[in-house]
PDB file of C-alpha atoms in Angstrom:
ATOM      1  CA  MET A   1      71.462  -3.082  24.057  1.00 70.00           C
ATOM      2  CA  SER A   2      71.134  -2.153  20.392  1.00 78.00           C
ATOM      3  CA  PHE A   3      73.624   0.153  18.723  1.00 80.00           C
ATOM      4  CA  PRO A   4      71.043   2.966  18.281  1.00 82.00           C
ATOM      5  CA  GLY A   5      70.131   2.593  21.956  1.00 81.00           C
ATOM      6  CA  TYR A   6      73.798   2.837  22.867  1.00 83.00           C
ATOM      7  CA  LEU A   7      74.187   6.029  20.821  1.00 89.00           C
ATOM      8  CA  ILE A   8      71.100   7.554  22.430  1.00 88.00           C
ATOM      9  CA  GLY A   9      72.487   6.677  25.854  1.00 87.00           C
ATOM     10  CA  CYS A  10      75.821   8.315  25.004  1.00 90.00           C
ATOM     11  CA  LEU A  11      74.131  11.478  23.755  1.00 93.00           C
ATOM     12  CA  GLY A  12      71.863  11.606  26.799  1.00 92.00           C
ATOM     13  CA  ILE A  13      74.727  11.208  29.268  1.00 93.00           C
ATOM     14  CA  LEU A  14      76.783  13.790  27.363  1.00 95.00           C
ATOM     15  CA  ALA A  15      73.887  16.267  27.435  1.00 96.00           C
ATOM     16  CA  GLY A  16      73.462  15.619  31.147  1.00 96.00           C
ATOM     17  CA  LEU A  17      77.151  16.213  31.816  1.00 96.00           C
ATOM     18  CA  VAL A  18      77.044  19.474  29.876  1.00 97.00           C
ATOM     19  CA  SER A  19      73.962  20.565  31.817  1.00 97.00           C
ATOM     20  CA  ILE A  20      75.364  19.923  35.287  1.00 97.00           C
ATOM     21  CA  THR A  21      78.669  21.496  34.238  1.00 97.00           C
ATOM     22  CA  VAL A  22      76.840  24.652  33.175  1.00 97.00           C
ATOM     23  CA  SER A  23      75.035  24.669  36.519  1.00 97.00           C
ATOM     24  CA  GLY A  24      78.355  24.275  38.319  1.00 97.00           C
ATOM     25  CA  ILE A  25      79.994  27.075  36.330  1.00 96.00           C
ATOM     26  CA  VAL A  26      77.142  29.526  36.941  1.00 96.00           C
ATOM     27  CA  LEU A  27      76.945  28.758  40.661  1.00 96.00           C
ATOM     28  CA  GLY A  28      80.726  28.906  40.926  1.00 93.00           C
ATOM     29  CA  SER A  29      80.827  32.324  39.303  1.00 92.00           C
ATOM     30  CA  ARG A  30      78.361  33.630  41.897  1.00 92.00           C
ATOM     31  CA  LEU A  31      79.850  31.944  44.966  1.00 92.00           C
ATOM     32  CA  LEU A  32      83.513  32.356  44.031  1.00 91.00           C
ATOM     33  CA  PRO A  33      83.811  35.491  41.884  1.00 89.00           C
ATOM     34  CA  GLY A  34      87.321  36.081  40.673  1.00 85.00           C
ATOM     35  CA  TRP A  35      88.462  32.483  41.170  1.00 90.00           C
ATOM     36  CA  ARG A  36      90.325  31.005  38.224  1.00 89.00           C
ATOM     37  CA  GLY A  37      92.487  27.985  37.496  1.00 91.00           C
ATOM     38  CA  PRO A  38      92.582  24.479  39.001  1.00 94.00           C
ATOM     39  CA  VAL A  39      90.905  25.276  42.320  1.00 95.00           C
ATOM     40  CA  ALA A  40      87.989  26.878  40.460  1.00 94.00           C
ATOM     41  CA  TRP A  41      87.673  23.656  38.447  1.00 97.00           C
ATOM     42  CA  VAL A  42      87.543  21.656  41.675  1.00 97.00           C
ATOM     43  CA  ALA A  43      84.784  23.904  43.019  1.00 97.00           C
ATOM     44  CA  VAL A  44      82.826  23.637  39.769  1.00 97.00           C
ATOM     45  CA  GLY A  45      83.169  19.853  39.971  1.00 97.00           C
ATOM     46  CA  VAL A  46      81.700  19.791  43.476  1.00 98.00           C
ATOM     47  CA  LEU A  47      78.828  22.075  42.472  1.00 98.00           C
ATOM     48  CA  ALA A  48      78.143  20.041  39.318  1.00 98.00           C
ATOM     49  CA  VAL A  49      78.029  16.772  41.250  1.00 98.00           C
ATOM     50  CA  GLY A  50      75.760  18.428  43.787  1.00 97.00           C
ATOM     51  CA  ALA A  51      73.436  19.460  40.961  1.00 97.00           C
ATOM     52  CA  ALA A  52      73.425  15.927  39.534  1.00 97.00           C
ATOM     53  CA  ILE A  53      72.702  14.247  42.863  1.00 97.00           C
ATOM     54  CA  GLY A  54      70.216  16.928  43.928  1.00 96.00           C
ATOM     55  CA  SER A  55      68.174  16.553  40.745  1.00 96.00           C
ATOM     56  CA  ALA A  56      68.171  12.775  41.082  1.00 97.00           C
ATOM     57  CA  LEU A  57      67.087  12.901  44.732  1.00 96.00           C
ATOM     58  CA  ILE A  58      64.255  15.338  44.012  1.00 96.00           C
ATOM     59  CA  LEU A  59      62.894  13.044  41.306  1.00 96.00           C
ATOM     60  CA  GLY A  60      63.608   9.879  43.269  1.00 95.00           C
ATOM     61  CA  THR A  61      61.741  11.136  46.323  1.00 94.00           C
ATOM     62  CA  PHE A  62      58.539  10.902  44.273  1.00 95.00           C
ATOM     63  CA  GLY A  63      59.535   7.731  42.410  1.00 93.00           C
ATOM     64  CA  LEU A  64      60.037   9.651  39.157  1.00 95.00           C
ATOM     65  CA  LEU A  65      63.741   9.094  38.528  1.00 96.00           C
ATOM     66  CA  THR A  66      64.476   7.846  35.021  1.00 94.00           C
ATOM     67  CA  GLY A  67      67.209   8.667  32.577  1.00 93.00           C
ATOM     68  CA  TRP A  68      64.928  11.001  30.639  1.00 95.00           C
ATOM     69  CA  SER A  69      63.403  12.735  33.660  1.00 96.00           C
ATOM     70  CA  TRP A  70      66.842  13.374  35.157  1.00 97.00           C
ATOM     71  CA  LEU A  71      68.112  14.745  31.842  1.00 96.00           C
ATOM     72  CA  LEU A  72      65.078  16.999  31.444  1.00 97.00           C
ATOM     73  CA  LEU A  73      65.357  18.413  34.972  1.00 97.00           C
ATOM     74  CA  SER A  74      69.125  18.912  34.617  1.00 97.00           C
ATOM     75  CA  VAL A  75      68.658  20.810  31.352  1.00 97.00           C
ATOM     76  CA  VAL A  76      65.870  22.955  32.819  1.00 97.00           C
ATOM     77  CA  VAL A  77      67.933  23.806  35.908  1.00 97.00           C
ATOM     78  CA  ALA A  78      71.009  24.648  33.812  1.00 97.00           C
ATOM     79  CA  ALA A  79      69.018  26.773  31.365  1.00 97.00           C
ATOM     80  CA  THR A  80      67.282  28.624  34.208  1.00 96.00           C
ATOM     81  CA  LEU A  81      70.530  29.340  36.034  1.00 96.00           C
ATOM     82  CA  TRP A  82      72.171  30.512  32.812  1.00 95.00           C
ATOM     83  CA  ARG A  83      69.230  32.733  31.855  1.00 94.00           C
ATOM     84  CA  PHE A  84      68.908  34.399  35.250  1.00 92.00           C
ATOM     85  CA  GLN A  85      72.513  34.257  36.456  1.00 89.00           C
ATOM     86  CA  LYS A  86      72.779  38.041  36.713  1.00 86.00           C
ATOM     87  CA  ARG A  87      69.874  38.069  39.149  1.00 86.00           C
ATOM     88  CA  LEU A  88      71.380  35.462  41.455  1.00 82.00           C
ATOM     89  CA  PRO A  89      72.945  36.788  44.662  1.00 80.00           C
ATOM     90  CA  HIS A  90      76.712  36.717  44.562  1.00 77.00           C
ATOM     91  CA  ALA A  91      79.320  36.463  47.263  1.00 72.00           C
ATOM     92  CA  ARG A  92      81.793  39.207  48.000  1.00 67.00           C
ATOM     93  CA  ALA A  93      84.705  39.091  45.585  1.00 58.00           C
ATOM     94  CA  GLN A  94      88.077  37.967  46.888  1.00 61.00           C
ATOM     95  CA  THR A  95      91.480  38.915  45.616  1.00 59.00           C
ATOM     96  CA  VAL A  96      93.073  36.699  43.004  1.00 64.00           C
ATOM     97  CA  ILE A  97      93.896  33.222  44.283  1.00 75.00           C
ATOM     98  CA  HIS A  98      97.440  33.135  45.601  1.00 78.00           C
ATOM     99  CA  ALA A  99      99.752  30.569  43.976  1.00 79.00           C
ATOM    100  CA  GLU A 100     103.465  29.956  44.367  1.00 85.00           C
ATOM    101  CA  PRO A 101     105.207  28.155  41.482  1.00 86.00           C
ATOM    102  CA  ALA A 102     107.047  24.962  42.332  1.00 87.00           C
ATOM    103  CA  THR A 103     110.510  24.166  41.013  1.00 90.00           C
ATOM    104  CA  PRO A 104     110.621  22.299  37.675  1.00 90.00           C
ATOM    105  CA  GLY A 105     112.387  19.322  39.245  1.00 93.00           C
ATOM    106  CA  LEU A 106     109.800  18.970  41.997  1.00 94.00           C
ATOM    107  CA  THR A 107     106.998  19.318  39.479  1.00 93.00           C
ATOM    108  CA  MET A 108     108.495  16.595  37.308  1.00 96.00           C
ATOM    109  CA  VAL A 109     108.833  14.151  40.202  1.00 96.00           C
ATOM    110  CA  GLY A 110     105.345  14.825  41.568  1.00 95.00           C
ATOM    111  CA  THR A 111     103.765  14.522  38.142  1.00 96.00           C
ATOM    112  CA  ALA A 112     105.618  11.266  37.450  1.00 97.00           C
ATOM    113  CA  ILE A 113     104.366   9.715  40.691  1.00 96.00           C
ATOM    114  CA  ALA A 114     100.804  10.800  39.927  1.00 96.00           C
ATOM    115  CA  ALA A 115     101.076   9.450  36.374  1.00 96.00           C
ATOM    116  CA  GLY A 116     102.253   6.099  37.710  1.00 95.00           C
ATOM    117  CA  ALA A 117      99.324   5.897  40.123  1.00 95.00           C
ATOM    118  CA  PHE A 118      96.923   6.894  37.355  1.00 95.00           C
ATOM    119  CA  GLY A 119      98.337   4.222  35.046  1.00 94.00           C
ATOM    120  CA  ALA A 120      97.971   1.551  37.721  1.00 93.00           C
ATOM    121  CA  PHE A 121      94.356   2.597  38.264  1.00 94.00           C
ATOM    122  CA  VAL A 122      93.620   2.407  34.542  1.00 94.00           C
ATOM    123  CA  ALA A 123      95.192  -1.060  34.463  1.00 93.00           C
ATOM    124  CA  GLY A 124      92.760  -2.129  37.178  1.00 92.00           C
ATOM    125  CA  ILE A 125      89.871  -0.845  35.095  1.00 94.00           C
ATOM    126  CA  SER A 126      91.074  -2.801  32.059  1.00 93.00           C
ATOM    127  CA  ILE A 127      90.842  -5.997  34.101  1.00 92.00           C
ATOM    128  CA  ARG A 128      87.248  -5.232  35.060  1.00 91.00           C
ATOM    129  CA  LEU A 129      86.364  -4.732  31.403  1.00 91.00           C
ATOM    130  CA  GLY A 130      86.941  -8.458  31.015  1.00 90.00           C
ATOM    131  CA  THR A 131      85.405  -9.666  34.274  1.00 90.00           C
ATOM    132  CA  GLY A 132      82.848  -7.060  35.266  1.00 88.00           C
ATOM    133  CA  MET A 133      82.599  -5.721  38.801  1.00 91.00           C
ATOM    134  CA  THR A 134      83.406  -8.643  41.088  1.00 89.00           C
ATOM    135  CA  GLY A 135      84.457  -6.885  44.303  1.00 87.00           C
ATOM    136  CA  PHE A 136      82.643  -7.959  47.464  1.00 86.00           C
ATOM    137  CA  ASP A 137      81.219  -4.552  48.370  1.00 87.00           C
ATOM    138  CA  SER A 138      80.231  -3.824  44.759  1.00 88.00           C
ATOM    139  CA  THR A 139      78.162  -6.992  44.555  1.00 88.00           C
ATOM    140  CA  TRP A 140      76.961  -6.811  48.167  1.00 88.00           C
ATOM    141  CA  TYR A 141      75.347  -3.371  48.274  1.00 89.00           C
ATOM    142  CA  HIS A 142      76.865  -0.678  46.005  1.00 91.00           C
ATOM    143  CA  GLY A 143      75.731  -2.321  42.772  1.00 91.00           C
ATOM    144  CA  PRO A 144      72.382  -3.634  44.075  1.00 92.00           C
ATOM    145  CA  PHE A 145      71.517  -0.231  45.564  1.00 93.00           C
ATOM    146  CA  ALA A 146      72.268   1.501  42.265  1.00 94.00           C
ATOM    147  CA  ALA A 147      70.341  -1.103  40.273  1.00 93.00           C
ATOM    148  CA  GLY A 148      67.397  -0.861  42.653  1.00 93.00           C
ATOM    149  CA  ILE A 149      67.271   2.912  42.295  1.00 94.00           C
ATOM    150  CA  ALA A 150      67.562   2.720  38.499  1.00 94.00           C
ATOM    151  CA  GLN A 151      64.837   0.068  38.215  1.00 94.00           C
ATOM    152  CA  SER A 152      62.369   1.607  40.651  1.00 93.00           C
ATOM    153  CA  GLY A 153      63.100   5.297  40.109  1.00 93.00           C
ATOM    154  CA  ASP A 154      62.810   5.591  43.890  1.00 94.00           C
ATOM    155  CA  THR A 155      65.459   7.015  46.220  1.00 93.00           C
ATOM    156  CA  TRP A 156      63.172   7.266  49.246  1.00 90.00           C
ATOM    157  CA  SER A 157      62.301   3.646  50.028  1.00 87.00           C
ATOM    158  CA  LEU A 158      64.712   1.249  51.701  1.00 85.00           C
ATOM    159  CA  HIS A 159      66.368  -1.360  49.496  1.00 82.00           C
ATOM    160  CA  PHE A 160      66.517  -4.498  51.620  1.00 82.00           C
ATOM    161  CA  LEU A 161      69.628  -6.560  50.929  1.00 80.00           C
ATOM    162  CA  ALA A 162      71.601  -8.982  53.086  1.00 74.00           C
ATOM    163  CA  PRO A 163      70.887  -8.064  56.734  1.00 72.00           C
ATOM    164  CA  GLN A 164      74.571  -7.833  57.667  1.00 72.00           C
ATOM    165  CA  PHE A 165      75.385  -4.440  59.260  1.00 76.00           C
ATOM    166  CA  LEU A 166      71.909  -3.087  58.342  1.00 79.00           C
ATOM    167  CA  SER A 167      73.308  -2.016  54.990  1.00 79.00           C
ATOM    168  CA  TRP A 168      69.990  -0.601  53.769  1.00 77.00           C
ATOM    169  CA  PHE A 169      70.577   2.417  56.026  1.00 82.00           C
ATOM    170  CA  TYR A 170      73.915   3.274  54.387  1.00 84.00           C
ATOM    171  CA  PRO A 171      74.246   6.678  52.648  1.00 84.00           C
ATOM    172  CA  GLN A 172      73.833   6.342  48.901  1.00 89.00           C
ATOM    173  CA  ASN A 173      75.244   9.419  47.133  1.00 94.00           C
ATOM    174  CA  SER A 174      77.665   7.391  45.032  1.00 94.00           C
ATOM    175  CA  GLU A 175      75.007   4.812  44.218  1.00 95.00           C
ATOM    176  CA  VAL A 176      72.753   7.582  42.885  1.00 96.00           C
ATOM    177  CA  ILE A 177      75.480   8.517  40.389  1.00 96.00           C
ATOM    178  CA  HIS A 178      75.751   4.888  39.265  1.00 96.00           C
ATOM    179  CA  ALA A 179      71.944   4.716  39.022  1.00 96.00           C
ATOM    180  CA  ILE A 180      71.911   7.685  36.633  1.00 96.00           C
ATOM    181  CA  GLY A 181      74.336   5.845  34.344  1.00 93.00           C
ATOM    182  CA  MET A 182      72.299   2.644  34.587  1.00 94.00           C
ATOM    183  CA  ALA A 183      69.111   4.518  33.755  1.00 92.00           C
ATOM    184  CA  GLY A 184      70.787   5.987  30.685  1.00 89.00           C
ATOM    185  CA  PHE A 185      72.106   2.724  29.265  1.00 89.00           C
ATOM    186  CA  GLY A 186      69.926   0.096  30.898  1.00 88.00           C
ATOM    187  CA  ASN A 187      73.015  -1.604  32.343  1.00 89.00           C
ATOM    188  CA  ASP A 188      76.146  -0.876  34.370  1.00 89.00           C
ATOM    189  CA  LEU A 189      78.346  -0.001  31.375  1.00 87.00           C
ATOM    190  CA  LEU A 190      79.420   3.346  32.847  1.00 92.00           C
ATOM    191  CA  SER A 191      79.930   2.070  36.383  1.00 94.00           C
ATOM    192  CA  ILE A 192      83.305   0.529  35.574  1.00 94.00           C
ATOM    193  CA  PHE A 193      84.651   3.945  34.535  1.00 95.00           C
ATOM    194  CA  ILE A 194      83.041   6.240  37.116  1.00 96.00           C
ATOM    195  CA  ASN A 195      85.722   5.813  39.776  1.00 95.00           C
ATOM    196  CA  LEU A 196      88.345   6.953  37.263  1.00 96.00           C
ATOM    197  CA  ALA A 197      86.650  10.361  37.261  1.00 96.00           C
ATOM    198  CA  TRP A 198      86.773  10.465  41.071  1.00 97.00           C
ATOM    199  CA  PHE A 199      90.426   9.407  40.999  1.00 97.00           C
ATOM    200  CA  SER A 200      91.255  12.225  38.579  1.00 97.00           C
ATOM    201  CA  GLY A 201      89.352  14.671  40.753  1.00 97.00           C
ATOM    202  CA  CYS A 202      91.372  13.587  43.792  1.00 97.00           C
ATOM    203  CA  LEU A 203      94.617  14.323  41.949  1.00 97.00           C
ATOM    204  CA  LEU A 204      93.390  17.756  40.848  1.00 97.00           C
ATOM    205  CA  ALA A 205      92.268  18.658  44.366  1.00 97.00           C
ATOM    206  CA  ALA A 206      95.572  17.400  45.762  1.00 97.00           C
ATOM    207  CA  TRP A 207      97.482  19.699  43.406  1.00 96.00           C
ATOM    208  CA  CYS A 208      95.390  22.653  44.567  1.00 96.00           C
ATOM    209  CA  ILE A 209      96.054  21.982  48.259  1.00 96.00           C
ATOM    210  CA  GLY A 210      99.780  22.667  47.978  1.00 94.00           C
ATOM    211  CA  ARG A 211      99.563  25.267  45.203  1.00 93.00           C
ATOM    212  CA  PRO A 212      99.408  28.414  47.383  1.00 93.00           C
ATOM    213  CA  TYR A 213     102.692  27.414  49.031  1.00 92.00           C
ATOM    214  CA  GLY A 214     104.709  26.176  46.071  1.00 92.00           C
ATOM    215  CA  ALA A 215     104.161  22.592  47.208  1.00 93.00           C
ATOM    216  CA  ALA A 216     101.585  21.423  44.662  1.00 94.00           C
ATOM    217  CA  PRO A 217     103.799  18.547  43.416  1.00 96.00           C
ATOM    218  CA  LEU A 218     104.320  17.357  47.005  1.00 96.00           C
ATOM    219  CA  SER A 219     100.619  17.294  47.858  1.00 96.00           C
ATOM    220  CA  LEU A 220      99.902  15.690  44.479  1.00 96.00           C
ATOM    221  CA  ALA A 221     102.485  12.955  45.013  1.00 96.00           C
ATOM    222  CA  GLY A 222     101.360  12.314  48.590  1.00 95.00           C
ATOM    223  CA  VAL A 223      97.724  11.840  47.652  1.00 96.00           C
ATOM    224  CA  ALA A 224      98.651   9.795  44.559  1.00 95.00           C
ATOM    225  CA  LEU A 225     100.663   7.385  46.701  1.00 94.00           C
ATOM    226  CA  VAL A 226      97.757   6.939  49.109  1.00 92.00           C
ATOM    227  CA  ILE A 227      94.922   6.502  46.616  1.00 92.00           C
ATOM    228  CA  GLY A 228      97.141   4.399  44.353  1.00 89.00           C
ATOM    229  CA  SER A 229      98.202   2.083  47.168  1.00 84.00           C
ATOM    230  CA  ALA A 230      97.073  -1.485  47.701  1.00 73.00           C
ATOM    231  CA  ALA A 231      94.452  -0.364  50.226  1.00 72.00           C
ATOM    232  CA  MET A 232      92.671   1.685  47.548  1.00 82.00           C
ATOM    233  CA  ALA A 233      93.531  -0.443  44.524  1.00 79.00           C
ATOM    234  CA  ASP A 234      90.181  -2.236  44.718  1.00 85.00           C
ATOM    235  CA  GLN A 235      88.413   1.012  43.789  1.00 92.00           C
ATOM    236  CA  ALA A 236      89.447   0.656  40.126  1.00 91.00           C
ATOM    237  CA  GLY A 237      86.620  -0.550  37.926  1.00 91.00           C
ATOM    238  CA  GLU A 238      84.357  -1.141  40.912  1.00 93.00           C
ATOM    239  CA  ALA A 239      81.377   0.610  42.499  1.00 92.00           C
ATOM    240  CA  ARG A 240      83.175   1.032  45.838  1.00 93.00           C
ATOM    241  CA  ASN A 241      82.907   4.561  47.171  1.00 93.00           C
ATOM    242  CA  ASP A 242      85.970   5.218  49.344  1.00 94.00           C
ATOM    243  CA  ILE A 243      87.483   7.165  46.446  1.00 96.00           C
ATOM    244  CA  VAL A 244      84.260   9.171  46.130  1.00 96.00           C
ATOM    245  CA  GLY A 245      84.227  10.416  49.705  1.00 96.00           C
ATOM    246  CA  THR A 246      87.966  11.036  49.505  1.00 96.00           C
ATOM    247  CA  PHE A 247      87.438  13.370  46.552  1.00 98.00           C
ATOM    248  CA  PHE A 248      84.834  15.416  48.409  1.00 98.00           C
ATOM    249  CA  LEU A 249      87.069  15.774  51.469  1.00 97.00           C
ATOM    250  CA  LEU A 250      90.085  16.748  49.368  1.00 98.00           C
ATOM    251  CA  ALA A 251      87.957  19.223  47.424  1.00 98.00           C
ATOM    252  CA  ALA A 252      86.761  20.809  50.666  1.00 97.00           C
ATOM    253  CA  VAL A 253      90.345  21.106  51.900  1.00 97.00           C
ATOM    254  CA  ALA A 254      91.490  22.568  48.566  1.00 96.00           C
ATOM    255  CA  VAL A 255      88.820  25.277  48.559  1.00 96.00           C
ATOM    256  CA  MET A 256      89.386  26.084  52.233  1.00 94.00           C
ATOM    257  CA  VAL A 257      93.184  26.274  51.924  1.00 94.00           C
ATOM    258  CA  ASN A 258      93.055  28.501  48.853  1.00 93.00           C
ATOM    259  CA  ALA A 259      90.400  30.757  50.367  1.00 91.00           C
ATOM    260  CA  ALA A 260      92.509  31.250  53.505  1.00 87.00           C
ATOM    261  CA  ALA A 261      95.919  31.483  51.803  1.00 85.00           C
ATOM    262  CA  GLY A 262      97.950  34.589  52.490  1.00 78.00           C
ATOM    263  CA  GLY A 263      96.352  35.165  55.875  1.00 77.00           C
ATOM    264  CA  ARG A 264      92.903  35.897  54.471  1.00 82.00           C
ATOM    265  CA  ARG A 265      89.638  35.020  56.151  1.00 83.00           C
ATOM    266  CA  ILE A 266      87.170  32.663  54.497  1.00 85.00           C
ATOM    267  CA  THR A 267      84.086  34.437  53.177  1.00 86.00           C
ATOM    268  CA  LEU A 268      80.592  33.024  52.786  1.00 86.00           C
ATOM    269  CA  GLY A 269      80.987  31.822  49.180  1.00 89.00           C
ATOM    270  CA  PRO A 270      83.926  29.459  49.778  1.00 92.00           C
ATOM    271  CA  LEU A 271      82.324  28.347  53.042  1.00 92.00           C
ATOM    272  CA  LEU A 272      79.196  27.234  51.189  1.00 93.00           C
ATOM    273  CA  VAL A 273      81.282  25.226  48.715  1.00 95.00           C
ATOM    274  CA  VAL A 274      83.217  23.620  51.590  1.00 95.00           C
ATOM    275  CA  THR A 275      79.906  22.848  53.301  1.00 94.00           C
ATOM    276  CA  LEU A 276      78.515  21.217  50.167  1.00 96.00           C
ATOM    277  CA  ALA A 277      81.644  19.111  49.667  1.00 97.00           C
ATOM    278  CA  ALA A 278      81.646  18.013  53.308  1.00 96.00           C
ATOM    279  CA  GLY A 279      77.949  17.193  53.131  1.00 96.00           C
ATOM    280  CA  LEU A 280      78.414  15.137  49.975  1.00 97.00           C
ATOM    281  CA  ALA A 281      81.230  13.231  51.692  1.00 97.00           C
ATOM    282  CA  ALA A 282      79.038  12.509  54.716  1.00 95.00           C
ATOM    283  CA  GLY A 283      76.233  11.407  52.400  1.00 95.00           C
ATOM    284  CA  THR A 284      78.573   8.993  50.654  1.00 95.00           C
ATOM    285  CA  LYS A 285      79.802   6.905  53.574  1.00 93.00           C
ATOM    286  CA  VAL A 286      79.274   7.026  57.340  1.00 92.00           C
ATOM    287  CA  ASN A 287      83.035   6.829  57.926  1.00 93.00           C
ATOM    288  CA  PHE A 288      83.473  10.293  56.408  1.00 95.00           C
ATOM    289  CA  ILE A 289      81.107  12.075  58.802  1.00 95.00           C
ATOM    290  CA  PRO A 290      83.750  12.859  61.495  1.00 95.00           C
ATOM    291  CA  ALA A 291      86.163  14.281  58.904  1.00 95.00           C
ATOM    292  CA  ALA A 292      83.355  16.315  57.351  1.00 95.00           C
ATOM    293  CA  LEU A 293      82.457  17.814  60.738  1.00 95.00           C
ATOM    294  CA  VAL A 294      86.091  18.713  61.415  1.00 94.00           C
ATOM    295  CA  LEU A 295      86.340  20.476  58.047  1.00 93.00           C
ATOM    296  CA  LEU A 296      83.171  22.441  58.724  1.00 90.00           C
ATOM    297  CA  ALA A 297      84.465  23.511  62.123  1.00 91.00           C
ATOM    298  CA  GLY A 298      87.798  24.519  60.589  1.00 88.00           C
ATOM    299  CA  ALA A 299      86.104  26.581  57.904  1.00 87.00           C
ATOM    300  CA  VAL A 300      84.081  28.471  60.509  1.00 85.00           C
ATOM    301  CA  VAL A 301      87.183  29.127  62.631  1.00 85.00           C
ATOM    302  CA  LEU A 302      89.023  30.478  59.582  1.00 83.00           C
ATOM    303  CA  SER A 303      86.165  32.784  58.620  1.00 78.00           C
ATOM    304  CA  GLU A 304      85.888  36.421  59.632  1.00 72.00           C
ATOM    305  CA  PRO A 305      85.295  36.765  63.410  1.00 68.00           C
ATOM    306  CA  SER A 306      82.367  39.128  62.902  1.00 59.00           C
ATOM    307  CA  ARG A 307      80.669  36.637  60.586  1.00 61.00           C
ATOM    308  CA  ARG A 308      81.382  33.349  62.354  1.00 54.00           C
ATOM    309  CA  LEU A 309      77.886  32.987  63.779  1.00 55.00           C
ATOM    310  CA  ARG A 310      76.292  33.542  60.378  1.00 54.00           C
ATOM    311  CA  ASN A 311      78.793  31.247  58.678  1.00 51.00           C
ATOM    312  CA  SER A 312      78.310  28.510  61.270  1.00 54.00           C
ATOM    313  CA  LEU A 313      74.556  28.658  60.658  1.00 52.00           C
ATOM    314  CA  ALA A 314      75.164  28.537  56.898  1.00 51.00           C
ATOM    315  CA  GLY A 315      77.430  25.523  57.363  1.00 52.00           C
TER     316      GLY A 315
END
């Protein structure tokens, strides 16, 4: 890749990120009016990722997915949402998100544990900068799926790989994200760093889960220990997607917990965000489908009794 090509790729990816972020912010303001702070950022992240994957799948269904076509559609969608945001239907406003401050000592300990896990993850990425992605699953199907999508512009056809476990039927949400990066640069330059974004999102969602009860550092530390453990260490610098589905599940829990905090009932707006997050998790890896279904059922149970039927249909 030439240096001018690299700069164009950087500008294109940056413009795409801005576009999907704008889409996420506008949709978040309509679905979650009055929400502010970390949990609102988590919701915007879920909506932005949904916009990115949705645009790619629409184009890929017709074999039209390229870096430029995805960027153009993302910009058009963002501009349209921004221009007509006042005309979009909006959910019923909730009271301000409830949050209990944690003690300084607890916050310091939880943050230190999370920082240690983050540092270990970054160290894993630094190794992959020298070797490339060498993990078994990355080279077996995650990477080839993403490369196949980027090269063909097609997300509809099956990508036949090694016949073990019928891998061509696996969900491919995370691979679509990698394919967007590959289409932008012509290689897998971004793929080594993508899981760092998911890791950071997991930590943010974990903080939000305990925040209404003054236990944000505890939930942060607990999740950091799990996703920073040896079992998840192979996610750093690889195309593996366990960390991706984990983010979506944690995001769904964070939105649901904050929407129901203080004895409130979950309204339609938060339910739709939880539904999207659960759906993205299920579309990332088959293993996440049971957890996604449980979260959807929980969100319906926690919604207003008079609206459960409507909310269950929406979910």
